[in-house]
């Protein structure tokens, strides 16, 4: 019979104050405890991966616009304000829908920070993942992107870092030229970034943010146009209100338009209307404002749904698609 190997002595902890690296689940934990990673520091990491935060942007200014920019809008930027102001050497922090090569963040040569929103995340809390990326971007070497990594379950969230009174005003762009500083005029873009920019611009769907109502975005597709409107109301109450309007024939935005269903995204509902190809964003400004008034009245109604309204509600429920 083969001789038994002597039991390995537990190594002394070597990383008392440092970050614990991520290793294989069955490997010894780098902290030196002698236990496998999955039974030691990996347990918290695994919990972070599986724990899902339904509304990661709740409590931030412009929650509905955060959801829209994450899921619906191709190209947009938003200046961000940090609690306590910007660190020395960081002239600005800007949220962007996406960055070249899907970088989570980029610190430019001038020290400014671009924080990407449409990225894969390592945990179930998008806000915590983005906060970790932002903190690392603020101290990154100028001119370098910030790589993705697994996030500590106890780390801060965006709600801890951003100024709650800073406002949130998205600027929608027709393309991704904001990747390249205006001062460079595209002259210093690497071949990889130039190619990524060309691909992204070719795939971008023309999108316009309405000015008369909050978090409503018009977009143009080859077959028809759409209005996608992220709303803050509780889902069940909003479904009841939309059903009342649908049953009464007042859920459209004018002739040829139709409420066709909704998305679920990050804990909020996003009703969607089909619009004729010739209907522009300007054309739906007034109808959207009028619909908002009708919706407010319907939301304030507590009467039980009629048979026709229940039927309308069932149809709307069947036409929901969950994005996240």
PDB file of C-alpha atoms in Angstrom:
ATOM      1  CA  UNK A   1       0.000   0.000   0.000  1.00  0.00           C
ATOM      2  CA  UNK A   2       1.107   3.516  -0.737  1.00  0.00           C
ATOM      3  CA  UNK A   3       2.422   5.435   2.208  1.00  0.00           C
ATOM      4  CA  UNK A   4       0.169   8.134   3.536  1.00  0.00           C
ATOM      5  CA  UNK A   5       1.465  11.612   3.061  1.00  0.00           C
ATOM      6  CA  UNK A   6       2.083  13.503   6.275  1.00  0.00           C
ATOM      7  CA  UNK A   7      -0.574  16.074   7.006  1.00  0.00           C
ATOM      8  CA  UNK A   8       0.409  19.454   5.632  1.00  0.00           C
ATOM      9  CA  UNK A   9       1.099  22.054   8.233  1.00  0.00           C
ATOM     10  CA  UNK A  10      -1.118  25.107   8.045  1.00  0.00           C
ATOM     11  CA  UNK A  11       0.782  28.028   6.642  1.00  0.00           C
ATOM     12  CA  UNK A  12       0.864  31.139   8.681  1.00  0.00           C
ATOM     13  CA  UNK A  13      -1.349  33.937   7.408  1.00  0.00           C
ATOM     14  CA  UNK A  14       0.592  36.095   4.956  1.00  0.00           C
ATOM     15  CA  UNK A  15      -2.036  38.649   3.959  1.00  0.00           C
ATOM     16  CA  UNK A  16      -3.202  40.154   7.216  1.00  0.00           C
ATOM     17  CA  UNK A  17      -4.088  43.549   5.770  1.00  0.00           C
ATOM     18  CA  UNK A  18      -3.950  42.959   2.013  1.00  0.00           C
ATOM     19  CA  UNK A  19      -6.573  41.975  -0.488  1.00  0.00           C
ATOM     20  CA  UNK A  20      -7.172  38.229  -0.739  1.00  0.00           C
ATOM     21  CA  UNK A  21      -6.559  37.088  -4.346  1.00  0.00           C
ATOM     22  CA  UNK A  22      -9.158  34.939  -6.096  1.00  0.00           C
ATOM     23  CA  UNK A  23      -8.022  31.322  -6.594  1.00  0.00           C
ATOM     24  CA  UNK A  24      -9.689  28.022  -7.461  1.00  0.00           C
ATOM     25  CA  UNK A  25     -12.429  26.894  -5.096  1.00  0.00           C
ATOM     26  CA  UNK A  26     -10.493  23.772  -3.977  1.00  0.00           C
ATOM     27  CA  UNK A  27      -7.117  25.489  -3.633  1.00  0.00           C
ATOM     28  CA  UNK A  28      -5.746  26.602  -0.238  1.00  0.00           C
ATOM     29  CA  UNK A  29      -6.989  30.051   0.686  1.00  0.00           C
ATOM     30  CA  UNK A  30      -4.242  32.664   0.118  1.00  0.00           C
ATOM     31  CA  UNK A  31      -4.906  34.089   3.581  1.00  0.00           C
ATOM     32  CA  UNK A  32      -2.958  31.182   5.076  1.00  0.00           C
ATOM     33  CA  UNK A  33      -5.768  29.717   7.166  1.00  0.00           C
ATOM     34  CA  UNK A  34      -5.119  26.205   5.865  1.00  0.00           C
ATOM     35  CA  UNK A  35      -8.680  25.845   4.634  1.00  0.00           C
ATOM     36  CA  UNK A  36      -9.803  25.621   1.024  1.00  0.00           C
ATOM     37  CA  UNK A  37     -10.669  28.926  -0.610  1.00  0.00           C
ATOM     38  CA  UNK A  38     -14.359  27.998  -1.030  1.00  0.00           C
ATOM     39  CA  UNK A  39     -14.659  27.374   2.747  1.00  0.00           C
ATOM     40  CA  UNK A  40     -12.762  30.508   3.725  1.00  0.00           C
ATOM     41  CA  UNK A  41     -12.630  33.863   1.895  1.00  0.00           C
ATOM     42  CA  UNK A  42     -14.265  32.299  -1.164  1.00  0.00           C
ATOM     43  CA  UNK A  43     -17.515  31.859   0.773  1.00  0.00           C
ATOM     44  CA  UNK A  44     -18.125  35.609   0.885  1.00  0.00           C
ATOM     45  CA  UNK A  45     -17.201  35.917  -2.789  1.00  0.00           C
ATOM     46  CA  UNK A  46     -19.636  33.152  -3.742  1.00  0.00           C
ATOM     47  CA  UNK A  47     -22.372  34.834  -1.711  1.00  0.00           C
ATOM     48  CA  UNK A  48     -21.703  38.105  -3.520  1.00  0.00           C
ATOM     49  CA  UNK A  49     -22.049  36.370  -6.887  1.00  0.00           C
ATOM     50  CA  UNK A  50     -25.404  34.772  -6.073  1.00  0.00           C
ATOM     51  CA  UNK A  51     -27.039  37.587  -4.097  1.00  0.00           C
ATOM     52  CA  UNK A  52     -29.216  39.601  -6.455  1.00  0.00           C
ATOM     53  CA  UNK A  53     -30.120  43.222  -5.798  1.00  0.00           C
ATOM     54  CA  UNK A  54     -33.392  43.810  -7.632  1.00  0.00           C
ATOM     55  CA  UNK A  55     -33.116  47.613  -7.819  1.00  0.00           C
ATOM     56  CA  UNK A  56     -29.383  48.422  -7.870  1.00  0.00           C
ATOM     57  CA  UNK A  57     -29.952  52.117  -8.683  1.00  0.00           C
ATOM     58  CA  UNK A  58     -32.629  52.750  -6.057  1.00  0.00           C
ATOM     59  CA  UNK A  59     -31.888  55.896  -4.085  1.00  0.00           C
ATOM     60  CA  UNK A  60     -29.727  57.463  -6.782  1.00  0.00           C
ATOM     61  CA  UNK A  61     -30.882  60.646  -8.550  1.00  0.00           C
ATOM     62  CA  UNK A  62     -32.502  59.669 -11.860  1.00  0.00           C
ATOM     63  CA  UNK A  63     -33.025  55.960 -11.121  1.00  0.00           C
ATOM     64  CA  UNK A  64     -35.254  55.577 -14.182  1.00  0.00           C
ATOM     65  CA  UNK A  65     -32.627  57.136 -16.451  1.00  0.00           C
ATOM     66  CA  UNK A  66     -29.941  54.873 -14.974  1.00  0.00           C
ATOM     67  CA  UNK A  67     -32.065  51.898 -16.028  1.00  0.00           C
ATOM     68  CA  UNK A  68     -32.674  53.355 -19.500  1.00  0.00           C
ATOM     69  CA  UNK A  69     -28.978  54.000 -20.102  1.00  0.00           C
ATOM     70  CA  UNK A  70     -28.068  50.542 -18.851  1.00  0.00           C
ATOM     71  CA  UNK A  71     -30.572  48.651 -21.026  1.00  0.00           C
ATOM     72  CA  UNK A  72     -32.038  50.802 -23.813  1.00  0.00           C
ATOM     73  CA  UNK A  73     -29.848  53.704 -24.907  1.00  0.00           C
ATOM     74  CA  UNK A  74     -26.821  53.024 -27.130  1.00  0.00           C
ATOM     75  CA  UNK A  75     -24.766  56.187 -26.652  1.00  0.00           C
ATOM     76  CA  UNK A  76     -25.114  58.648 -23.782  1.00  0.00           C
ATOM     77  CA  UNK A  77     -23.042  60.460 -21.169  1.00  0.00           C
ATOM     78  CA  UNK A  78     -23.845  61.934 -17.751  1.00  0.00           C
ATOM     79  CA  UNK A  79     -21.546  64.053 -15.563  1.00  0.00           C
ATOM     80  CA  UNK A  80     -21.370  62.609 -12.045  1.00  0.00           C
ATOM     81  CA  UNK A  81     -20.843  64.412  -8.740  1.00  0.00           C
ATOM     82  CA  UNK A  82     -19.002  62.665  -5.901  1.00  0.00           C
ATOM     83  CA  UNK A  83     -19.610  63.064  -2.191  1.00  0.00           C
ATOM     84  CA  UNK A  84     -16.961  65.409  -0.885  1.00  0.00           C
ATOM     85  CA  UNK A  85     -16.044  66.599  -4.368  1.00  0.00           C
ATOM     86  CA  UNK A  86     -13.523  65.348  -6.917  1.00  0.00           C
ATOM     87  CA  UNK A  87     -10.099  64.089  -5.787  1.00  0.00           C
ATOM     88  CA  UNK A  88      -7.046  66.130  -6.682  1.00  0.00           C
ATOM     89  CA  UNK A  89      -5.950  65.436 -10.241  1.00  0.00           C
ATOM     90  CA  UNK A  90      -9.393  64.245 -11.382  1.00  0.00           C
ATOM     91  CA  UNK A  91     -11.058  67.112 -13.289  1.00  0.00           C
ATOM     92  CA  UNK A  92     -14.294  65.215 -13.975  1.00  0.00           C
ATOM     93  CA  UNK A  93     -16.115  61.892 -13.686  1.00  0.00           C
ATOM     94  CA  UNK A  94     -18.512  60.968 -16.493  1.00  0.00           C
ATOM     95  CA  UNK A  95     -20.864  58.012 -16.737  1.00  0.00           C
ATOM     96  CA  UNK A  96     -20.969  56.582 -20.262  1.00  0.00           C
ATOM     97  CA  UNK A  97     -23.160  53.841 -21.659  1.00  0.00           C
ATOM     98  CA  UNK A  98     -20.234  51.869 -23.062  1.00  0.00           C
ATOM     99  CA  UNK A  99     -16.486  52.188 -23.600  1.00  0.00           C
ATOM    100  CA  UNK A 100     -14.230  50.743 -26.326  1.00  0.00           C
ATOM    101  CA  UNK A 101     -13.353  47.080 -25.872  1.00  0.00           C
ATOM    102  CA  UNK A 102     -16.055  46.986 -23.158  1.00  0.00           C
ATOM    103  CA  UNK A 103     -13.674  48.494 -20.594  1.00  0.00           C
ATOM    104  CA  UNK A 104     -15.400  48.966 -17.220  1.00  0.00           C
ATOM    105  CA  UNK A 105     -13.722  52.370 -16.873  1.00  0.00           C
ATOM    106  CA  UNK A 106     -10.998  54.546 -18.335  1.00  0.00           C
ATOM    107  CA  UNK A 107      -8.796  57.199 -16.814  1.00  0.00           C
ATOM    108  CA  UNK A 108      -7.783  59.594 -19.551  1.00  0.00           C
ATOM    109  CA  UNK A 109      -4.422  61.270 -19.952  1.00  0.00           C
ATOM    110  CA  UNK A 110      -5.797  64.469 -18.371  1.00  0.00           C
ATOM    111  CA  UNK A 111      -6.890  62.535 -15.277  1.00  0.00           C
ATOM    112  CA  UNK A 112     -10.619  62.569 -16.028  1.00  0.00           C
ATOM    113  CA  UNK A 113     -12.584  59.342 -15.517  1.00  0.00           C
ATOM    114  CA  UNK A 114     -15.105  57.631 -17.801  1.00  0.00           C
ATOM    115  CA  UNK A 115     -17.227  54.995 -16.030  1.00  0.00           C
ATOM    116  CA  UNK A 116     -18.947  52.405 -18.234  1.00  0.00           C
ATOM    117  CA  UNK A 117     -22.489  51.260 -17.482  1.00  0.00           C
ATOM    118  CA  UNK A 118     -23.253  48.484 -19.985  1.00  0.00           C
ATOM    119  CA  UNK A 119     -20.764  45.902 -18.714  1.00  0.00           C
ATOM    120  CA  UNK A 120     -20.903  42.381 -17.349  1.00  0.00           C
ATOM    121  CA  UNK A 121     -20.660  42.246 -13.562  1.00  0.00           C
ATOM    122  CA  UNK A 122     -19.164  39.755 -11.117  1.00  0.00           C
ATOM    123  CA  UNK A 123     -21.864  39.903  -8.457  1.00  0.00           C
ATOM    124  CA  UNK A 124     -25.600  40.317  -8.167  1.00  0.00           C
ATOM    125  CA  UNK A 125     -25.243  43.965  -7.180  1.00  0.00           C
ATOM    126  CA  UNK A 126     -24.472  46.180 -10.169  1.00  0.00           C
ATOM    127  CA  UNK A 127     -24.166  49.221  -7.924  1.00  0.00           C
ATOM    128  CA  UNK A 128     -21.436  47.610  -5.808  1.00  0.00           C
ATOM    129  CA  UNK A 129     -19.529  46.406  -8.884  1.00  0.00           C
ATOM    130  CA  UNK A 130     -19.581  49.870 -10.441  1.00  0.00           C
ATOM    131  CA  UNK A 131     -18.547  51.547  -7.185  1.00  0.00           C
ATOM    132  CA  UNK A 132     -15.505  49.281  -6.997  1.00  0.00           C
ATOM    133  CA  UNK A 133     -14.615  50.152 -10.604  1.00  0.00           C
ATOM    134  CA  UNK A 134     -15.054  53.864  -9.908  1.00  0.00           C
ATOM    135  CA  UNK A 135     -12.803  53.795  -6.853  1.00  0.00           C
ATOM    136  CA  UNK A 136     -10.063  52.060  -8.805  1.00  0.00           C
ATOM    137  CA  UNK A 137     -10.459  54.436 -11.755  1.00  0.00           C
ATOM    138  CA  UNK A 138      -9.972  57.469  -9.507  1.00  0.00           C
ATOM    139  CA  UNK A 139      -6.471  56.276  -8.568  1.00  0.00           C
ATOM    140  CA  UNK A 140      -5.485  54.578 -11.829  1.00  0.00           C
ATOM    141  CA  UNK A 141      -2.546  55.845 -13.835  1.00  0.00           C
ATOM    142  CA  UNK A 142      -3.693  58.488 -16.352  1.00  0.00           C
ATOM    143  CA  UNK A 143      -4.114  57.024 -19.814  1.00  0.00           C
ATOM    144  CA  UNK A 144      -5.069  53.508 -18.629  1.00  0.00           C
ATOM    145  CA  UNK A 145      -8.285  51.464 -18.661  1.00  0.00           C
ATOM    146  CA  UNK A 146      -9.589  49.708 -15.551  1.00  0.00           C
ATOM    147  CA  UNK A 147     -10.042  45.949 -15.787  1.00  0.00           C
ATOM    148  CA  UNK A 148     -12.961  43.949 -14.393  1.00  0.00           C
ATOM    149  CA  UNK A 149     -12.514  41.937 -11.211  1.00  0.00           C
ATOM    150  CA  UNK A 150     -14.500  40.063  -8.584  1.00  0.00           C
ATOM    151  CA  UNK A 151     -15.852  42.526  -6.028  1.00  0.00           C
ATOM    152  CA  UNK A 152     -15.755  42.274  -2.246  1.00  0.00           C
ATOM    153  CA  UNK A 153     -19.245  41.705  -0.844  1.00  0.00           C
ATOM    154  CA  UNK A 154     -18.609  44.330   1.836  1.00  0.00           C
ATOM    155  CA  UNK A 155     -17.440  47.084  -0.514  1.00  0.00           C
ATOM    156  CA  UNK A 156     -19.209  50.431  -1.042  1.00  0.00           C
ATOM    157  CA  UNK A 157     -22.043  50.986  -3.510  1.00  0.00           C
ATOM    158  CA  UNK A 158     -22.659  53.888  -5.890  1.00  0.00           C
ATOM    159  CA  UNK A 159     -25.092  55.272  -3.314  1.00  0.00           C
ATOM    160  CA  UNK A 160     -22.119  55.620  -0.933  1.00  0.00           C
ATOM    161  CA  UNK A 161     -19.900  57.447  -3.431  1.00  0.00           C
ATOM    162  CA  UNK A 162     -22.182  59.710  -5.481  1.00  0.00           C
ATOM    163  CA  UNK A 163     -23.666  63.002  -4.309  1.00  0.00           C
ATOM    164  CA  UNK A 164     -27.417  62.472  -3.841  1.00  0.00           C
ATOM    165  CA  UNK A 165     -27.989  66.163  -4.625  1.00  0.00           C
ATOM    166  CA  UNK A 166     -25.826  66.165  -7.729  1.00  0.00           C
ATOM    167  CA  UNK A 167     -28.629  65.591 -10.219  1.00  0.00           C
ATOM    168  CA  UNK A 168     -28.601  63.253 -13.209  1.00  0.00           C
ATOM    169  CA  UNK A 169     -28.939  64.781 -16.684  1.00  0.00           C
ATOM    170  CA  UNK A 170     -28.196  62.349 -19.536  1.00  0.00           C
ATOM    171  CA  UNK A 171     -26.962  63.647 -22.871  1.00  0.00           C
ATOM    172  CA  UNK A 172     -27.858  61.262 -25.710  1.00  0.00           C
ATOM    173  CA  UNK A 173     -25.383  61.097 -28.605  1.00  0.00           C
ATOM    174  CA  UNK A 174     -25.781  59.881 -32.169  1.00  0.00           C
ATOM    175  CA  UNK A 175     -22.457  58.022 -31.958  1.00  0.00           C
ATOM    176  CA  UNK A 176     -19.531  57.218 -29.697  1.00  0.00           C
ATOM    177  CA  UNK A 177     -17.159  60.039 -30.595  1.00  0.00           C
ATOM    178  CA  UNK A 178     -17.146  60.972 -26.894  1.00  0.00           C
ATOM    179  CA  UNK A 179     -14.648  58.124 -26.457  1.00  0.00           C
ATOM    180  CA  UNK A 180     -11.976  60.404 -27.914  1.00  0.00           C
ATOM    181  CA  UNK A 181     -11.219  63.778 -26.289  1.00  0.00           C
ATOM    182  CA  UNK A 182     -12.142  66.733 -28.475  1.00  0.00           C
ATOM    183  CA  UNK A 183      -8.630  68.105 -28.064  1.00  0.00           C
ATOM    184  CA  UNK A 184      -7.250  65.042 -29.846  1.00  0.00           C
ATOM    185  CA  UNK A 185      -9.753  65.151 -32.694  1.00  0.00           C
ATOM    186  CA  UNK A 186      -9.353  61.419 -33.175  1.00  0.00           C
ATOM    187  CA  UNK A 187      -5.719  61.818 -34.263  1.00  0.00           C
ATOM    188  CA  UNK A 188      -4.279  59.748 -31.408  1.00  0.00           C
ATOM    189  CA  UNK A 189      -6.846  56.932 -31.411  1.00  0.00           C
ATOM    190  CA  UNK A 190      -5.240  53.510 -31.639  1.00  0.00           C
ATOM    191  CA  UNK A 191      -6.258  51.215 -34.519  1.00  0.00           C
ATOM    192  CA  UNK A 192      -8.182  49.043 -32.039  1.00  0.00           C
ATOM    193  CA  UNK A 193     -10.179  51.988 -30.679  1.00  0.00           C
ATOM    194  CA  UNK A 194     -10.795  53.366 -34.163  1.00  0.00           C
ATOM    195  CA  UNK A 195     -12.127  49.991 -35.322  1.00  0.00           C
ATOM    196  CA  UNK A 196     -14.253  49.623 -32.183  1.00  0.00           C
ATOM    197  CA  UNK A 197     -15.651  53.123 -32.730  1.00  0.00           C
ATOM    198  CA  UNK A 198     -16.586  52.320 -36.319  1.00  0.00           C
ATOM    199  CA  UNK A 199     -18.372  49.107 -35.308  1.00  0.00           C
ATOM    200  CA  UNK A 200     -20.223  50.776 -32.436  1.00  0.00           C
ATOM    201  CA  UNK A 201     -21.406  53.689 -34.564  1.00  0.00           C
ATOM    202  CA  UNK A 202     -22.667  51.307 -37.254  1.00  0.00           C
ATOM    203  CA  UNK A 203     -24.732  49.353 -34.700  1.00  0.00           C
ATOM    204  CA  UNK A 204     -26.162  52.326 -32.766  1.00  0.00           C
ATOM    205  CA  UNK A 205     -29.939  52.793 -33.038  1.00  0.00           C
ATOM    206  CA  UNK A 206     -30.924  56.481 -33.367  1.00  0.00           C
ATOM    207  CA  UNK A 207     -32.315  57.472 -29.963  1.00  0.00           C
ATOM    208  CA  UNK A 208     -33.725  60.711 -28.534  1.00  0.00           C
ATOM    209  CA  UNK A 209     -34.657  61.544 -24.936  1.00  0.00           C
ATOM    210  CA  UNK A 210     -38.004  63.325 -24.617  1.00  0.00           C
ATOM    211  CA  UNK A 211     -37.881  66.661 -22.821  1.00  0.00           C
ATOM    212  CA  UNK A 212     -41.470  66.919 -21.544  1.00  0.00           C
ATOM    213  CA  UNK A 213     -41.573  63.758 -19.421  1.00  0.00           C
ATOM    214  CA  UNK A 214     -39.007  61.833 -17.387  1.00  0.00           C
ATOM    215  CA  UNK A 215     -37.030  58.843 -18.669  1.00  0.00           C
ATOM    216  CA  UNK A 216     -38.878  58.399 -21.993  1.00  0.00           C
ATOM    217  CA  UNK A 217     -36.736  57.538 -25.022  1.00  0.00           C
ATOM    218  CA  UNK A 218     -37.774  57.545 -28.690  1.00  0.00           C
ATOM    219  CA  UNK A 219     -35.845  55.244 -30.998  1.00  0.00           C
ATOM    220  CA  UNK A 220     -35.838  54.543 -34.726  1.00  0.00           C
ATOM    221  CA  UNK A 221     -35.669  51.059 -36.227  1.00  0.00           C
ATOM    222  CA  UNK A 222     -35.950  49.976 -39.869  1.00  0.00           C
ATOM    223  CA  UNK A 223     -39.551  48.748 -39.620  1.00  0.00           C
ATOM    224  CA  UNK A 224     -41.090  51.147 -37.101  1.00  0.00           C
ATOM    225  CA  UNK A 225     -40.229  53.581 -34.349  1.00  0.00           C
ATOM    226  CA  UNK A 226     -40.759  53.045 -30.632  1.00  0.00           C
ATOM    227  CA  UNK A 227     -41.137  54.926 -27.386  1.00  0.00           C
ATOM    228  CA  UNK A 228     -39.647  53.208 -24.336  1.00  0.00           C
ATOM    229  CA  UNK A 229     -40.571  54.858 -21.067  1.00  0.00           C
ATOM    230  CA  UNK A 230     -39.013  53.788 -17.753  1.00  0.00           C
ATOM    231  CA  UNK A 231     -41.482  54.405 -14.932  1.00  0.00           C
ATOM    232  CA  UNK A 232     -40.877  54.474 -11.160  1.00  0.00           C
ATOM    233  CA  UNK A 233     -44.289  53.173 -10.022  1.00  0.00           C
ATOM    234  CA  UNK A 234     -44.745  49.770  -8.328  1.00  0.00           C
ATOM    235  CA  UNK A 235     -45.324  47.130 -10.997  1.00  0.00           C
ATOM    236  CA  UNK A 236     -48.729  45.856  -9.839  1.00  0.00           C
ATOM    237  CA  UNK A 237     -50.149  49.353  -9.454  1.00  0.00           C
ATOM    238  CA  UNK A 238     -48.757  50.450 -12.808  1.00  0.00           C
ATOM    239  CA  UNK A 239     -50.200  47.384 -14.539  1.00  0.00           C
ATOM    240  CA  UNK A 240     -53.631  48.184 -13.087  1.00  0.00           C
ATOM    241  CA  UNK A 241     -53.399  51.780 -14.279  1.00  0.00           C
ATOM    242  CA  UNK A 242     -52.272  50.817 -17.778  1.00  0.00           C
ATOM    243  CA  UNK A 243     -55.058  48.233 -17.957  1.00  0.00           C
ATOM    244  CA  UNK A 244     -57.659  50.881 -17.097  1.00  0.00           C
ATOM    245  CA  UNK A 245     -56.365  53.121 -19.873  1.00  0.00           C
ATOM    246  CA  UNK A 246     -56.045  50.256 -22.354  1.00  0.00           C
ATOM    247  CA  UNK A 247     -59.608  49.076 -21.731  1.00  0.00           C
ATOM    248  CA  UNK A 248     -60.854  52.667 -22.146  1.00  0.00           C
ATOM    249  CA  UNK A 249     -59.008  53.028 -25.454  1.00  0.00           C
ATOM    250  CA  UNK A 250     -56.757  55.806 -24.106  1.00  0.00           C
ATOM    251  CA  UNK A 251     -53.416  54.016 -23.819  1.00  0.00           C
ATOM    252  CA  UNK A 252     -52.053  55.106 -27.212  1.00  0.00           C
ATOM    253  CA  UNK A 253     -49.980  58.167 -28.065  1.00  0.00           C
ATOM    254  CA  UNK A 254     -52.065  59.177 -31.038  1.00  0.00           C
ATOM    255  CA  UNK A 255     -53.201  57.822 -34.384  1.00  0.00           C
ATOM    256  CA  UNK A 256     -51.280  54.771 -35.556  1.00  0.00           C
ATOM    257  CA  UNK A 257     -49.529  54.277 -32.193  1.00  0.00           C
ATOM    258  CA  UNK A 258     -50.077  51.366 -29.830  1.00  0.00           C
ATOM    259  CA  UNK A 259     -49.036  50.270 -26.340  1.00  0.00           C
ATOM    260  CA  UNK A 260     -47.618  46.838 -27.175  1.00  0.00           C
ATOM    261  CA  UNK A 261     -46.165  45.617 -23.886  1.00  0.00           C
ATOM    262  CA  UNK A 262     -43.361  46.329 -21.461  1.00  0.00           C
ATOM    263  CA  UNK A 263     -39.914  45.390 -20.274  1.00  0.00           C
ATOM    264  CA  UNK A 264     -38.885  44.624 -16.703  1.00  0.00           C
ATOM    265  CA  UNK A 265     -35.443  46.004 -15.932  1.00  0.00           C
ATOM    266  CA  UNK A 266     -33.655  46.417 -12.594  1.00  0.00           C
ATOM    267  CA  UNK A 267     -36.878  46.384 -10.608  1.00  0.00           C
ATOM    268  CA  UNK A 268     -38.763  48.888 -12.784  1.00  0.00           C
ATOM    269  CA  UNK A 269     -41.302  48.604 -15.598  1.00  0.00           C
ATOM    270  CA  UNK A 270     -40.702  50.020 -19.072  1.00  0.00           C
ATOM    271  CA  UNK A 271     -43.908  50.355 -21.153  1.00  0.00           C
ATOM    272  CA  UNK A 272     -43.257  50.272 -24.909  1.00  0.00           C
ATOM    273  CA  UNK A 273     -45.275  51.861 -27.711  1.00  0.00           C
ATOM    274  CA  UNK A 274     -45.030  51.116 -31.426  1.00  0.00           C
ATOM    275  CA  UNK A 275     -44.971  54.267 -33.534  1.00  0.00           C
ATOM    276  CA  UNK A 276     -45.338  54.691 -37.305  1.00  0.00           C
ATOM    277  CA  UNK A 277     -42.047  55.235 -39.131  1.00  0.00           C
ATOM    278  CA  UNK A 278     -42.855  58.881 -39.827  1.00  0.00           C
ATOM    279  CA  UNK A 279     -43.479  59.754 -36.155  1.00  0.00           C
ATOM    280  CA  UNK A 280     -40.469  61.596 -34.710  1.00  0.00           C
ATOM    281  CA  UNK A 281     -39.474  62.311 -31.124  1.00  0.00           C
ATOM    282  CA  UNK A 282     -40.871  65.843 -31.453  1.00  0.00           C
ATOM    283  CA  UNK A 283     -44.187  64.398 -32.641  1.00  0.00           C
ATOM    284  CA  UNK A 284     -44.682  62.405 -29.437  1.00  0.00           C
ATOM    285  CA  UNK A 285     -43.684  65.116 -26.951  1.00  0.00           C
ATOM    286  CA  UNK A 286     -47.212  66.482 -26.535  1.00  0.00           C
ATOM    287  CA  UNK A 287     -49.019  63.086 -26.669  1.00  0.00           C
ATOM    288  CA  UNK A 288     -46.597  61.725 -24.042  1.00  0.00           C
ATOM    289  CA  UNK A 289     -47.261  64.662 -21.709  1.00  0.00           C
ATOM    290  CA  UNK A 290     -51.017  64.150 -22.136  1.00  0.00           C
ATOM    291  CA  UNK A 291     -50.632  60.418 -21.485  1.00  0.00           C
ATOM    292  CA  UNK A 292     -48.711  61.200 -18.279  1.00  0.00           C
ATOM    293  CA  UNK A 293     -51.748  63.145 -17.021  1.00  0.00           C
ATOM    294  CA  UNK A 294     -54.110  60.278 -17.866  1.00  0.00           C
ATOM    295  CA  UNK A 295     -51.771  57.808 -16.175  1.00  0.00           C
ATOM    296  CA  UNK A 296     -51.594  59.913 -13.006  1.00  0.00           C
ATOM    297  CA  UNK A 297     -55.401  59.846 -12.741  1.00  0.00           C
ATOM    298  CA  UNK A 298     -55.468  56.091 -13.342  1.00  0.00           C
ATOM    299  CA  UNK A 299     -52.801  55.508 -10.701  1.00  0.00           C
ATOM    300  CA  UNK A 300     -54.890  57.440  -8.192  1.00  0.00           C
ATOM    301  CA  UNK A 301     -57.907  55.156  -8.762  1.00  0.00           C
ATOM    302  CA  UNK A 302     -58.413  52.366  -6.224  1.00  0.00           C
ATOM    303  CA  UNK A 303     -61.637  50.874  -7.593  1.00  0.00           C
ATOM    304  CA  UNK A 304     -61.520  47.147  -8.443  1.00  0.00           C
ATOM    305  CA  UNK A 305     -60.778  46.374 -12.087  1.00  0.00           C
ATOM    306  CA  UNK A 306     -63.753  45.611 -14.281  1.00  0.00           C
ATOM    307  CA  UNK A 307     -63.929  42.412 -16.323  1.00  0.00           C
ATOM    308  CA  UNK A 308     -62.710  44.251 -19.407  1.00  0.00           C
ATOM    309  CA  UNK A 309     -59.888  45.882 -17.454  1.00  0.00           C
ATOM    310  CA  UNK A 310     -58.800  42.532 -16.011  1.00  0.00           C
ATOM    311  CA  UNK A 311     -58.720  41.134 -19.540  1.00  0.00           C
ATOM    312  CA  UNK A 312     -56.607  44.079 -20.676  1.00  0.00           C
ATOM    313  CA  UNK A 313     -54.282  43.570 -17.718  1.00  0.00           C
ATOM    314  CA  UNK A 314     -53.813  39.918 -18.597  1.00  0.00           C
ATOM    315  CA  UNK A 315     -52.875  40.865 -22.133  1.00  0.00           C
ATOM    316  CA  UNK A 316     -50.307  43.400 -20.932  1.00  0.00           C
ATOM    317  CA  UNK A 317     -48.852  40.907 -18.450  1.00  0.00           C
ATOM    318  CA  UNK A 318     -48.430  38.316 -21.206  1.00  0.00           C
ATOM    319  CA  UNK A 319     -46.465  40.829 -23.253  1.00  0.00           C
ATOM    320  CA  UNK A 320     -43.814  41.547 -20.614  1.00  0.00           C
ATOM    321  CA  UNK A 321     -40.158  40.760 -21.244  1.00  0.00           C
ATOM    322  CA  UNK A 322     -37.629  40.701 -18.397  1.00  0.00           C
ATOM    323  CA  UNK A 323     -34.281  42.246 -19.333  1.00  0.00           C
ATOM    324  CA  UNK A 324     -32.623  41.933 -15.939  1.00  0.00           C
TER     325      UNK A 324
END
